[in-house]
């Protein structure tokens, strides 16, 4: 019992020390945030200081104040479209879906083919039960991108559209688009990788392995982290890197 008491006392002491360390760390963050708030309120904060305050507010989980600051930053720096996108994400996290959609529309009004904005808009519409609107949005973007020869956005929008169809339970339509993207972009492994993941979800492991191997063979001398990550997740060590020449493994 004495040993247990000593152990318990040590554990509680360590826990108390850890708690005090966390409290001290948070207190320091709050002090920094207070100083920067004063700079911002007086209009004397630089972009770097505003950025630091935003980081502090997010670390302190003060999403409401972070949203207000980020909205001001996005208005002051319209050229930094990533701020507006981040603001939309922050509103989405706070369940303000209509507000998030409003921010994304501002981005799409300026640049209708911005992939990140299209992706977030489709997600917001899907989450609000407006899957048909999301598909119409991405279909239009894909058709427009496909009209430009050599456009890299044709593949990106096509992959987004196929993924949306898959999320909506339209596996056959998604698979058909993946096949078309493979034909249209024969040197890019992403359509094959997407097909492989779809096959794996359907329980068609052998087909998934063949597709993953085809994607690997497109660039046999280059390591692709995406392929490596999928192979690792599936426990496929031989596919994680190009095979060295030699006799076949048993």
PDB file of C-alpha atoms in Angstrom:
ATOM      1  CA  UNK A   1       0.000   0.000   0.000  1.00  0.00           C
ATOM      2  CA  UNK A   2       2.895   2.299   0.757  1.00  0.00           C
ATOM      3  CA  UNK A   3       4.363   1.595  -2.652  1.00  0.00           C
ATOM      4  CA  UNK A   4       1.009   2.291  -4.296  1.00  0.00           C
ATOM      5  CA  UNK A   5       0.666   5.515  -2.327  1.00  0.00           C
ATOM      6  CA  UNK A   6       4.129   6.663  -3.370  1.00  0.00           C
ATOM      7  CA  UNK A   7       3.435   5.793  -7.008  1.00  0.00           C
ATOM      8  CA  UNK A   8       0.098   7.554  -6.942  1.00  0.00           C
ATOM      9  CA  UNK A   9       1.643  10.588  -5.311  1.00  0.00           C
ATOM     10  CA  UNK A  10       4.387  10.738  -7.952  1.00  0.00           C
ATOM     11  CA  UNK A  11       1.840  10.381 -10.785  1.00  0.00           C
ATOM     12  CA  UNK A  12      -0.385  13.098  -9.354  1.00  0.00           C
ATOM     13  CA  UNK A  13       2.634  15.341  -8.884  1.00  0.00           C
ATOM     14  CA  UNK A  14       3.721  14.841 -12.486  1.00  0.00           C
ATOM     15  CA  UNK A  15       0.181  15.469 -13.684  1.00  0.00           C
ATOM     16  CA  UNK A  16       0.050  18.667 -11.665  1.00  0.00           C
ATOM     17  CA  UNK A  17       3.370  19.808 -13.108  1.00  0.00           C
ATOM     18  CA  UNK A  18       2.150  19.029 -16.618  1.00  0.00           C
ATOM     19  CA  UNK A  19      -1.052  20.962 -16.001  1.00  0.00           C
ATOM     20  CA  UNK A  20       0.901  23.958 -14.717  1.00  0.00           C
ATOM     21  CA  UNK A  21       3.163  23.825 -17.774  1.00  0.00           C
ATOM     22  CA  UNK A  22       0.141  23.828 -20.086  1.00  0.00           C
ATOM     23  CA  UNK A  23      -1.436  26.713 -18.150  1.00  0.00           C
ATOM     24  CA  UNK A  24       1.811  28.696 -18.311  1.00  0.00           C
ATOM     25  CA  UNK A  25       2.095  28.061 -22.027  1.00  0.00           C
ATOM     26  CA  UNK A  26      -1.471  29.184 -22.661  1.00  0.00           C
ATOM     27  CA  UNK A  27      -0.928  32.245 -20.475  1.00  0.00           C
ATOM     28  CA  UNK A  28       2.081  33.222 -22.583  1.00  0.00           C
ATOM     29  CA  UNK A  29       0.053  32.824 -25.785  1.00  0.00           C
ATOM     30  CA  UNK A  30      -2.706  34.995 -24.342  1.00  0.00           C
ATOM     31  CA  UNK A  31      -0.177  37.687 -23.372  1.00  0.00           C
ATOM     32  CA  UNK A  32       1.208  37.736 -26.924  1.00  0.00           C
ATOM     33  CA  UNK A  33      -2.319  37.902 -28.331  1.00  0.00           C
ATOM     34  CA  UNK A  34      -3.209  40.825 -26.041  1.00  0.00           C
ATOM     35  CA  UNK A  35      -0.184  42.827 -27.211  1.00  0.00           C
ATOM     36  CA  UNK A  36      -0.968  42.159 -30.857  1.00  0.00           C
ATOM     37  CA  UNK A  37      -4.658  42.990 -30.419  1.00  0.00           C
ATOM     38  CA  UNK A  38      -3.620  46.464 -29.282  1.00  0.00           C
ATOM     39  CA  UNK A  39      -1.500  46.911 -32.410  1.00  0.00           C
ATOM     40  CA  UNK A  40      -4.333  45.754 -34.650  1.00  0.00           C
ATOM     41  CA  UNK A  41      -6.974  47.927 -32.954  1.00  0.00           C
ATOM     42  CA  UNK A  42      -4.738  50.994 -33.393  1.00  0.00           C
ATOM     43  CA  UNK A  43      -4.182  50.186 -37.048  1.00  0.00           C
ATOM     44  CA  UNK A  44      -0.439  49.820 -36.523  1.00  0.00           C
ATOM     45  CA  UNK A  45      -0.073  46.071 -37.036  1.00  0.00           C
ATOM     46  CA  UNK A  46       1.942  44.848 -39.999  1.00  0.00           C
ATOM     47  CA  UNK A  47       0.813  41.923 -42.160  1.00  0.00           C
ATOM     48  CA  UNK A  48       3.237  39.683 -40.270  1.00  0.00           C
ATOM     49  CA  UNK A  49       1.795  40.790 -36.910  1.00  0.00           C
ATOM     50  CA  UNK A  50      -1.764  40.164 -38.102  1.00  0.00           C
ATOM     51  CA  UNK A  51      -0.698  36.770 -39.336  1.00  0.00           C
ATOM     52  CA  UNK A  52       0.871  36.001 -35.955  1.00  0.00           C
ATOM     53  CA  UNK A  53      -2.255  37.120 -34.093  1.00  0.00           C
ATOM     54  CA  UNK A  54      -4.360  34.892 -36.311  1.00  0.00           C
ATOM     55  CA  UNK A  55      -2.106  31.950 -35.520  1.00  0.00           C
ATOM     56  CA  UNK A  56      -2.329  32.684 -31.791  1.00  0.00           C
ATOM     57  CA  UNK A  57      -6.131  32.923 -31.871  1.00  0.00           C
ATOM     58  CA  UNK A  58      -6.377  29.589 -33.674  1.00  0.00           C
ATOM     59  CA  UNK A  59      -3.993  28.003 -31.181  1.00  0.00           C
ATOM     60  CA  UNK A  60      -6.168  29.374 -28.375  1.00  0.00           C
ATOM     61  CA  UNK A  61      -9.233  27.969 -30.179  1.00  0.00           C
ATOM     62  CA  UNK A  62     -10.837  31.420 -30.337  1.00  0.00           C
ATOM     63  CA  UNK A  63     -12.476  30.825 -33.700  1.00  0.00           C
ATOM     64  CA  UNK A  64     -14.950  33.685 -33.387  1.00  0.00           C
ATOM     65  CA  UNK A  65     -12.268  36.352 -32.992  1.00  0.00           C
ATOM     66  CA  UNK A  66     -10.081  34.597 -35.577  1.00  0.00           C
ATOM     67  CA  UNK A  67     -12.960  34.838 -38.056  1.00  0.00           C
ATOM     68  CA  UNK A  68     -13.335  38.583 -37.500  1.00  0.00           C
ATOM     69  CA  UNK A  69      -9.592  39.140 -37.921  1.00  0.00           C
ATOM     70  CA  UNK A  70      -9.364  36.916 -40.982  1.00  0.00           C
ATOM     71  CA  UNK A  71     -12.282  38.723 -42.629  1.00  0.00           C
ATOM     72  CA  UNK A  72     -10.471  42.037 -42.118  1.00  0.00           C
ATOM     73  CA  UNK A  73      -7.236  40.611 -43.496  1.00  0.00           C
ATOM     74  CA  UNK A  74      -8.998  39.174 -46.549  1.00  0.00           C
ATOM     75  CA  UNK A  75     -10.641  42.552 -47.263  1.00  0.00           C
ATOM     76  CA  UNK A  76      -7.347  44.416 -46.838  1.00  0.00           C
ATOM     77  CA  UNK A  77      -5.369  41.978 -48.982  1.00  0.00           C
ATOM     78  CA  UNK A  78      -7.680  40.852 -51.806  1.00  0.00           C
ATOM     79  CA  UNK A  79      -4.719  39.549 -53.792  1.00  0.00           C
ATOM     80  CA  UNK A  80      -4.084  36.866 -51.165  1.00  0.00           C
ATOM     81  CA  UNK A  81      -6.983  34.628 -52.187  1.00  0.00           C
ATOM     82  CA  UNK A  82      -5.851  31.959 -49.725  1.00  0.00           C
ATOM     83  CA  UNK A  83      -7.064  34.183 -46.870  1.00  0.00           C
ATOM     84  CA  UNK A  84     -10.588  34.175 -48.283  1.00  0.00           C
ATOM     85  CA  UNK A  85     -10.453  30.412 -48.718  1.00  0.00           C
ATOM     86  CA  UNK A  86      -9.249  29.985 -45.147  1.00  0.00           C
ATOM     87  CA  UNK A  87     -12.052  32.243 -43.956  1.00  0.00           C
ATOM     88  CA  UNK A  88     -14.559  30.019 -45.735  1.00  0.00           C
ATOM     89  CA  UNK A  89     -13.066  26.938 -44.087  1.00  0.00           C
ATOM     90  CA  UNK A  90     -13.242  28.624 -40.682  1.00  0.00           C
ATOM     91  CA  UNK A  91     -16.892  29.523 -41.178  1.00  0.00           C
ATOM     92  CA  UNK A  92     -17.609  25.942 -42.243  1.00  0.00           C
ATOM     93  CA  UNK A  93     -15.984  24.629 -39.063  1.00  0.00           C
ATOM     94  CA  UNK A  94     -18.357  26.840 -37.077  1.00  0.00           C
ATOM     95  CA  UNK A  95     -21.357  25.424 -39.000  1.00  0.00           C
ATOM     96  CA  UNK A  96     -21.888  28.718 -40.832  1.00  0.00           C
ATOM     97  CA  UNK A  97     -22.351  27.003 -44.181  1.00  0.00           C
ATOM     98  CA  UNK A  98     -24.126  29.908 -45.874  1.00  0.00           C
ATOM     99  CA  UNK A  99     -21.349  32.269 -44.754  1.00  0.00           C
ATOM    100  CA  UNK A 100     -18.704  29.853 -45.995  1.00  0.00           C
ATOM    101  CA  UNK A 101     -20.470  29.580 -49.338  1.00  0.00           C
ATOM    102  CA  UNK A 102     -20.610  33.374 -49.615  1.00  0.00           C
ATOM    103  CA  UNK A 103     -16.828  33.601 -49.189  1.00  0.00           C
ATOM    104  CA  UNK A 104     -16.186  30.912 -51.810  1.00  0.00           C
ATOM    105  CA  UNK A 105     -18.500  32.626 -54.293  1.00  0.00           C
ATOM    106  CA  UNK A 106     -16.361  35.740 -54.026  1.00  0.00           C
ATOM    107  CA  UNK A 107     -13.360  33.676 -55.093  1.00  0.00           C
ATOM    108  CA  UNK A 108     -15.211  31.997 -57.947  1.00  0.00           C
ATOM    109  CA  UNK A 109     -16.537  35.333 -59.201  1.00  0.00           C
ATOM    110  CA  UNK A 110     -12.939  36.491 -59.633  1.00  0.00           C
ATOM    111  CA  UNK A 111     -11.555  33.198 -60.940  1.00  0.00           C
ATOM    112  CA  UNK A 112     -14.187  30.572 -61.824  1.00  0.00           C
ATOM    113  CA  UNK A 113     -11.649  27.798 -62.449  1.00  0.00           C
ATOM    114  CA  UNK A 114      -9.793  27.977 -59.152  1.00  0.00           C
ATOM    115  CA  UNK A 115      -9.589  24.328 -58.138  1.00  0.00           C
ATOM    116  CA  UNK A 116      -9.484  24.852 -54.372  1.00  0.00           C
ATOM    117  CA  UNK A 117     -12.576  27.050 -54.455  1.00  0.00           C
ATOM    118  CA  UNK A 118     -14.450  24.612 -56.694  1.00  0.00           C
ATOM    119  CA  UNK A 119     -13.590  21.763 -54.354  1.00  0.00           C
ATOM    120  CA  UNK A 120     -14.810  23.602 -51.257  1.00  0.00           C
ATOM    121  CA  UNK A 121     -17.963  24.881 -52.953  1.00  0.00           C
ATOM    122  CA  UNK A 122     -18.900  21.386 -54.115  1.00  0.00           C
ATOM    123  CA  UNK A 123     -18.311  20.066 -50.598  1.00  0.00           C
ATOM    124  CA  UNK A 124     -20.473  22.782 -49.049  1.00  0.00           C
ATOM    125  CA  UNK A 125     -23.290  22.121 -51.490  1.00  0.00           C
ATOM    126  CA  UNK A 126     -23.049  18.379 -50.897  1.00  0.00           C
ATOM    127  CA  UNK A 127     -23.191  18.869 -47.127  1.00  0.00           C
ATOM    128  CA  UNK A 128     -26.362  20.919 -47.564  1.00  0.00           C
ATOM    129  CA  UNK A 129     -28.069  18.193 -49.603  1.00  0.00           C
ATOM    130  CA  UNK A 130     -27.525  19.973 -52.923  1.00  0.00           C
ATOM    131  CA  UNK A 131     -25.558  17.279 -54.673  1.00  0.00           C
ATOM    132  CA  UNK A 132     -27.078  18.010 -58.082  1.00  0.00           C
ATOM    133  CA  UNK A 133     -25.911  21.629 -57.860  1.00  0.00           C
ATOM    134  CA  UNK A 134     -22.431  20.471 -56.930  1.00  0.00           C
ATOM    135  CA  UNK A 135     -22.310  18.096 -59.884  1.00  0.00           C
ATOM    136  CA  UNK A 136     -23.550  20.798 -62.267  1.00  0.00           C
ATOM    137  CA  UNK A 137     -20.861  23.158 -60.972  1.00  0.00           C
ATOM    138  CA  UNK A 138     -18.023  20.673 -61.462  1.00  0.00           C
ATOM    139  CA  UNK A 139     -19.378  19.369 -64.788  1.00  0.00           C
ATOM    140  CA  UNK A 140     -19.378  22.898 -66.197  1.00  0.00           C
ATOM    141  CA  UNK A 141     -15.857  23.558 -64.889  1.00  0.00           C
ATOM    142  CA  UNK A 142     -14.610  20.282 -66.364  1.00  0.00           C
ATOM    143  CA  UNK A 143     -16.200  20.932 -69.761  1.00  0.00           C
ATOM    144  CA  UNK A 144     -14.687  24.408 -69.948  1.00  0.00           C
ATOM    145  CA  UNK A 145     -11.241  23.184 -68.888  1.00  0.00           C
ATOM    146  CA  UNK A 146     -11.372  20.318 -71.400  1.00  0.00           C
ATOM    147  CA  UNK A 147     -11.856  22.757 -74.289  1.00  0.00           C
ATOM    148  CA  UNK A 148      -8.343  24.125 -73.723  1.00  0.00           C
ATOM    149  CA  UNK A 149      -5.695  21.848 -75.157  1.00  0.00           C
ATOM    150  CA  UNK A 150      -2.971  20.916 -72.716  1.00  0.00           C
ATOM    151  CA  UNK A 151      -4.917  22.305 -69.769  1.00  0.00           C
ATOM    152  CA  UNK A 152      -3.814  20.735 -66.501  1.00  0.00           C
ATOM    153  CA  UNK A 153      -7.089  21.834 -64.930  1.00  0.00           C
ATOM    154  CA  UNK A 154      -9.036  19.434 -67.144  1.00  0.00           C
ATOM    155  CA  UNK A 155      -7.576  16.545 -65.159  1.00  0.00           C
ATOM    156  CA  UNK A 156      -8.007  18.263 -61.790  1.00  0.00           C
ATOM    157  CA  UNK A 157     -11.650  19.165 -62.394  1.00  0.00           C
ATOM    158  CA  UNK A 158     -12.307  15.700 -63.820  1.00  0.00           C
ATOM    159  CA  UNK A 159     -10.926  14.030 -60.712  1.00  0.00           C
ATOM    160  CA  UNK A 160     -13.057  16.318 -58.515  1.00  0.00           C
ATOM    161  CA  UNK A 161     -16.158  15.467 -60.535  1.00  0.00           C
ATOM    162  CA  UNK A 162     -15.474  11.724 -60.397  1.00  0.00           C
ATOM    163  CA  UNK A 163     -14.891  11.896 -56.652  1.00  0.00           C
ATOM    164  CA  UNK A 164     -18.171  13.760 -56.188  1.00  0.00           C
ATOM    165  CA  UNK A 165     -20.028  11.114 -58.199  1.00  0.00           C
ATOM    166  CA  UNK A 166     -18.454   8.441 -56.051  1.00  0.00           C
ATOM    167  CA  UNK A 167     -19.566  10.240 -52.866  1.00  0.00           C
ATOM    168  CA  UNK A 168     -23.080  10.401 -54.265  1.00  0.00           C
ATOM    169  CA  UNK A 169     -23.118   6.637 -54.789  1.00  0.00           C
ATOM    170  CA  UNK A 170     -22.627   6.826 -58.564  1.00  0.00           C
ATOM    171  CA  UNK A 171     -19.725   4.364 -58.700  1.00  0.00           C
ATOM    172  CA  UNK A 172     -20.264   3.360 -62.337  1.00  0.00           C
ATOM    173  CA  UNK A 173     -20.298   6.993 -63.501  1.00  0.00           C
ATOM    174  CA  UNK A 174     -17.199   7.751 -61.421  1.00  0.00           C
ATOM    175  CA  UNK A 175     -15.391   4.731 -62.836  1.00  0.00           C
ATOM    176  CA  UNK A 176     -16.305   5.706 -66.390  1.00  0.00           C
ATOM    177  CA  UNK A 177     -14.862   9.179 -65.894  1.00  0.00           C
ATOM    178  CA  UNK A 178     -11.679   7.766 -64.343  1.00  0.00           C
ATOM    179  CA  UNK A 179     -11.252   5.571 -67.434  1.00  0.00           C
ATOM    180  CA  UNK A 180     -11.723   8.554 -69.730  1.00  0.00           C
ATOM    181  CA  UNK A 181      -9.224  10.618 -67.743  1.00  0.00           C
ATOM    182  CA  UNK A 182      -6.717   7.765 -68.027  1.00  0.00           C
ATOM    183  CA  UNK A 183      -7.077   7.885 -71.810  1.00  0.00           C
ATOM    184  CA  UNK A 184      -6.913  11.670 -71.977  1.00  0.00           C
ATOM    185  CA  UNK A 185      -3.902  11.907 -69.652  1.00  0.00           C
ATOM    186  CA  UNK A 186      -1.952   8.681 -70.248  1.00  0.00           C
ATOM    187  CA  UNK A 187       1.226   9.883 -68.544  1.00  0.00           C
ATOM    188  CA  UNK A 188      -0.379  10.961 -65.269  1.00  0.00           C
ATOM    189  CA  UNK A 189      -0.805   8.271 -62.571  1.00  0.00           C
ATOM    190  CA  UNK A 190      -3.639  10.014 -60.708  1.00  0.00           C
ATOM    191  CA  UNK A 191      -6.607   8.569 -62.657  1.00  0.00           C
ATOM    192  CA  UNK A 192      -5.187   5.057 -62.260  1.00  0.00           C
ATOM    193  CA  UNK A 193      -4.596   5.663 -58.562  1.00  0.00           C
ATOM    194  CA  UNK A 194      -8.170   6.904 -58.135  1.00  0.00           C
ATOM    195  CA  UNK A 195      -9.469   3.831 -59.982  1.00  0.00           C
ATOM    196  CA  UNK A 196      -7.375   1.566 -57.769  1.00  0.00           C
ATOM    197  CA  UNK A 197      -8.818   3.131 -54.629  1.00  0.00           C
ATOM    198  CA  UNK A 198     -12.343   2.736 -55.983  1.00  0.00           C
ATOM    199  CA  UNK A 199     -11.697  -0.954 -56.725  1.00  0.00           C
ATOM    200  CA  UNK A 200     -10.291  -1.459 -53.240  1.00  0.00           C
ATOM    201  CA  UNK A 201     -13.427   0.069 -51.715  1.00  0.00           C
ATOM    202  CA  UNK A 202     -15.507  -2.317 -53.831  1.00  0.00           C
ATOM    203  CA  UNK A 203     -13.535  -5.285 -52.522  1.00  0.00           C
ATOM    204  CA  UNK A 204     -11.877  -5.967 -55.892  1.00  0.00           C
ATOM    205  CA  UNK A 205      -8.381  -6.275 -54.489  1.00  0.00           C
ATOM    206  CA  UNK A 206      -6.693  -7.925 -57.474  1.00  0.00           C
ATOM    207  CA  UNK A 207      -7.968  -5.264 -59.864  1.00  0.00           C
ATOM    208  CA  UNK A 208      -6.839  -2.587 -57.421  1.00  0.00           C
ATOM    209  CA  UNK A 209      -3.346  -4.085 -57.290  1.00  0.00           C
ATOM    210  CA  UNK A 210      -3.113  -4.218 -61.090  1.00  0.00           C
ATOM    211  CA  UNK A 211      -4.160  -0.577 -61.402  1.00  0.00           C
ATOM    212  CA  UNK A 212      -1.703   0.482 -58.720  1.00  0.00           C
ATOM    213  CA  UNK A 213       1.071  -1.380 -60.506  1.00  0.00           C
ATOM    214  CA  UNK A 214       0.131   0.290 -63.813  1.00  0.00           C
ATOM    215  CA  UNK A 215       0.328   3.677 -62.114  1.00  0.00           C
ATOM    216  CA  UNK A 216       3.756   2.794 -60.734  1.00  0.00           C
ATOM    217  CA  UNK A 217       5.040   1.688 -64.161  1.00  0.00           C
ATOM    218  CA  UNK A 218       4.185   5.054 -65.732  1.00  0.00           C
ATOM    219  CA  UNK A 219       7.228   6.500 -63.961  1.00  0.00           C
ATOM    220  CA  UNK A 220       9.353   3.509 -62.927  1.00  0.00           C
ATOM    221  CA  UNK A 221      12.395   5.574 -61.977  1.00  0.00           C
ATOM    222  CA  UNK A 222      10.563   8.179 -59.910  1.00  0.00           C
ATOM    223  CA  UNK A 223       9.216   7.786 -56.407  1.00  0.00           C
ATOM    224  CA  UNK A 224       5.657   9.070 -56.013  1.00  0.00           C
ATOM    225  CA  UNK A 225       4.612   9.733 -52.411  1.00  0.00           C
ATOM    226  CA  UNK A 226       0.939   9.260 -53.276  1.00  0.00           C
ATOM    227  CA  UNK A 227       1.535   5.758 -54.595  1.00  0.00           C
ATOM    228  CA  UNK A 228       3.848   5.000 -51.687  1.00  0.00           C
ATOM    229  CA  UNK A 229       1.222   6.137 -49.177  1.00  0.00           C
ATOM    230  CA  UNK A 230      -1.493   3.974 -50.729  1.00  0.00           C
ATOM    231  CA  UNK A 231       0.816   0.980 -50.963  1.00  0.00           C
ATOM    232  CA  UNK A 232       1.830   1.443 -47.334  1.00  0.00           C
ATOM    233  CA  UNK A 233      -1.801   1.726 -46.223  1.00  0.00           C
ATOM    234  CA  UNK A 234      -2.578  -1.533 -48.027  1.00  0.00           C
ATOM    235  CA  UNK A 235       0.540  -3.247 -46.659  1.00  0.00           C
ATOM    236  CA  UNK A 236       2.086  -3.599 -50.110  1.00  0.00           C
ATOM    237  CA  UNK A 237       5.779  -3.162 -49.388  1.00  0.00           C
ATOM    238  CA  UNK A 238       6.939  -4.399 -52.849  1.00  0.00           C
ATOM    239  CA  UNK A 239       4.961  -1.628 -54.555  1.00  0.00           C
ATOM    240  CA  UNK A 240       6.284   1.190 -52.388  1.00  0.00           C
ATOM    241  CA  UNK A 241       9.454   1.622 -54.461  1.00  0.00           C
ATOM    242  CA  UNK A 242      10.731   0.478 -57.873  1.00  0.00           C
ATOM    243  CA  UNK A 243      11.870  -3.135 -57.794  1.00  0.00           C
ATOM    244  CA  UNK A 244      15.558  -3.872 -58.241  1.00  0.00           C
ATOM    245  CA  UNK A 245      16.397  -6.284 -61.086  1.00  0.00           C
ATOM    246  CA  UNK A 246      16.772  -9.873 -59.991  1.00  0.00           C
ATOM    247  CA  UNK A 247      14.885 -13.138 -59.602  1.00  0.00           C
ATOM    248  CA  UNK A 248      11.176 -12.844 -58.749  1.00  0.00           C
ATOM    249  CA  UNK A 249      10.286 -12.855 -55.096  1.00  0.00           C
ATOM    250  CA  UNK A 250       8.576 -16.007 -53.813  1.00  0.00           C
TER     251      UNK A 250
END
